[in-house]
Amino acid sequence: QQQVKQSPQSLIVQKGGISIINCAYENTAFDYFPWYQQFPGKGPALLIAIRPDVSEKKEGRFTISFNKSAKQFSLHIMDSQPGDSATYFCAASNPKSFQKLVFGTGTRLLVSP
Amino acid sequence: NAGVMQNPRHLVRRRGQEARLRCSPVKGHSHVYWYRQLPEEGLKFMVYLQKENIIDESGMPKERFSAEFPKEGPSILRIQQVVRGDSAAYFCASSPYLSQETGELFFGEGSRLTVL
């Protein structure tokens, strides 16, 4: 019940295309859903996050879509750029768990020039 | 504006030796988390500490692993008698938020442990 399932494992997108990464969860107590971006040899960095009271959040080219009833959320990267090539992790936490994030297994995105 | 500082960045140990990983949180942050990342996997929670207190160690193996966050100085993750399965990247994260609130975690660049 603590798992967050992420797909696909890897993704290749052409420059200018849309990258879509999906995550699903079981624990209905989760109330915070961040996406982290990680470049090789670096630590994860927060990209964008959403709470269940909204169905969509957009920051620049990055959008989170959230479906509470389906217990799914996704990251859309519009106009994907080679600089977006990285590993993306979805995560979730609940208010009783001290910000203990449960991470998905990651999606390795490659944006081809 | 220093972020989370971890050292060493790379550590090589032989089986049976001890590994000691250090983490200095963002200045002013009093909450520290340790995560472990195995190759091609996501990050797994190990332990959450506040100054001088272990709040949640549910993700940390009961044996050989210990963590502390003293009043002064960095947080330390200690692995005794390392085995090959301990080879991983260990990430420290810090947060300024109260423990009952959710918010951004600031991650360091990790310490990569290789056990020969």
Short mmCIF file of C-alpha atoms in Angstrom, two decimals, chain B residues 38-108:
data_model
loop_
_atom_site.label_atom_id
_atom_site.label_comp_id
_atom_site.label_asym_id
_atom_site.label_seq_id
_atom_site.Cartn_x
_atom_site.Cartn_y
_atom_site.Cartn_z
CA LEU B 38 20.35 1.17 -5.53
CA PRO B 39 21.38 1.09 -9.20
CA GLU B 40 18.43 1.54 -11.56
CA GLU B 41 16.03 1.95 -8.64
CA GLY B 42 14.22 4.73 -6.88
CA LEU B 43 15.15 6.20 -3.55
CA LYS B 44 14.22 4.30 -0.43
CA PHE B 45 13.69 6.08 2.88
CA MET B 46 16.02 5.05 5.65
CA VAL B 47 15.78 7.45 8.59
CA TYR B 48 14.47 10.85 9.64
CA LEU B 49 16.25 12.85 12.31
CA GLN B 50 15.90 16.15 14.07
CA LYS B 51 18.66 17.65 16.18
CA GLU B 52 19.70 15.02 18.75
CA ASN B 53 16.63 12.86 18.02
CA ILE B 54 15.81 9.96 15.74
CA ILE B 55 12.19 10.47 14.74
CA ASP B 56 11.60 7.61 12.31
CA GLU B 57 14.09 4.86 11.51
CA SER B 58 11.60 2.44 10.00
CA GLY B 59 13.53 2.16 6.73
CA MET B 60 16.91 1.46 8.24
CA PRO B 61 18.19 -2.11 8.67
CA LYS B 62 18.19 -3.09 12.33
CA GLU B 63 21.75 -4.31 12.28
CA ARG B 64 24.97 -2.58 11.25
CA PHE B 65 23.29 0.74 10.38
CA SER B 66 23.02 3.74 12.67
CA ALA B 67 22.41 7.45 12.26
CA GLU B 68 22.81 10.52 14.38
CA PHE B 69 22.30 14.26 14.11
CA PRO B 70 24.13 15.86 17.01
CA LYS B 71 23.49 19.29 18.41
CA GLU B 72 26.65 20.51 16.75
CA GLY B 73 28.06 19.20 13.51
CA PRO B 74 26.80 17.17 10.61
CA SER B 75 24.47 14.21 10.53
CA ILE B 76 26.31 10.90 10.30
CA LEU B 77 25.13 7.66 8.69
CA ARG B 78 27.29 4.81 9.89
CA ILE B 79 27.45 1.37 8.34
CA GLN B 80 29.43 -1.20 10.25
CA GLN B 81 30.89 -4.39 8.76
CA VAL B 82 29.86 -3.46 5.24
CA VAL B 83 28.78 -6.11 2.76
CA ARG B 84 28.60 -5.96 -1.02
CA GLY B 85 24.84 -5.39 -0.85
CA ASP B 86 25.49 -2.06 0.88
CA SER B 87 26.95 -0.68 -2.35
CA ALA B 88 24.62 2.17 -3.29
CA ALA B 89 24.24 5.90 -3.43
CA TYR B 90 23.23 7.40 -0.10
CA PHE B 91 21.42 10.70 -0.28
CA CYS B 92 20.82 13.13 2.51
CA ALA B 93 17.97 15.64 2.35
CA SER B 94 16.97 18.46 4.64
CA SER B 95 13.86 20.46 5.26
CA PRO B 96 12.88 23.53 7.23
CA TYR B 97 9.28 22.45 7.70
CA LEU B 98 7.61 21.23 10.83
CA SER B 99 7.40 17.46 10.94
CA GLN B 100 3.66 17.37 10.46
CA GLU B 101 3.67 19.42 7.30
CA THR B 102 4.73 18.37 3.85
CA GLY B 103 6.99 20.31 1.63
CA GLU B 104 10.11 20.29 -0.45
CA LEU B 105 13.08 18.20 0.51
CA PHE B 106 16.48 19.55 -0.50
CA PHE B 107 18.81 16.77 -1.53
CA GLY B 108 22.58 16.63 -1.50
#
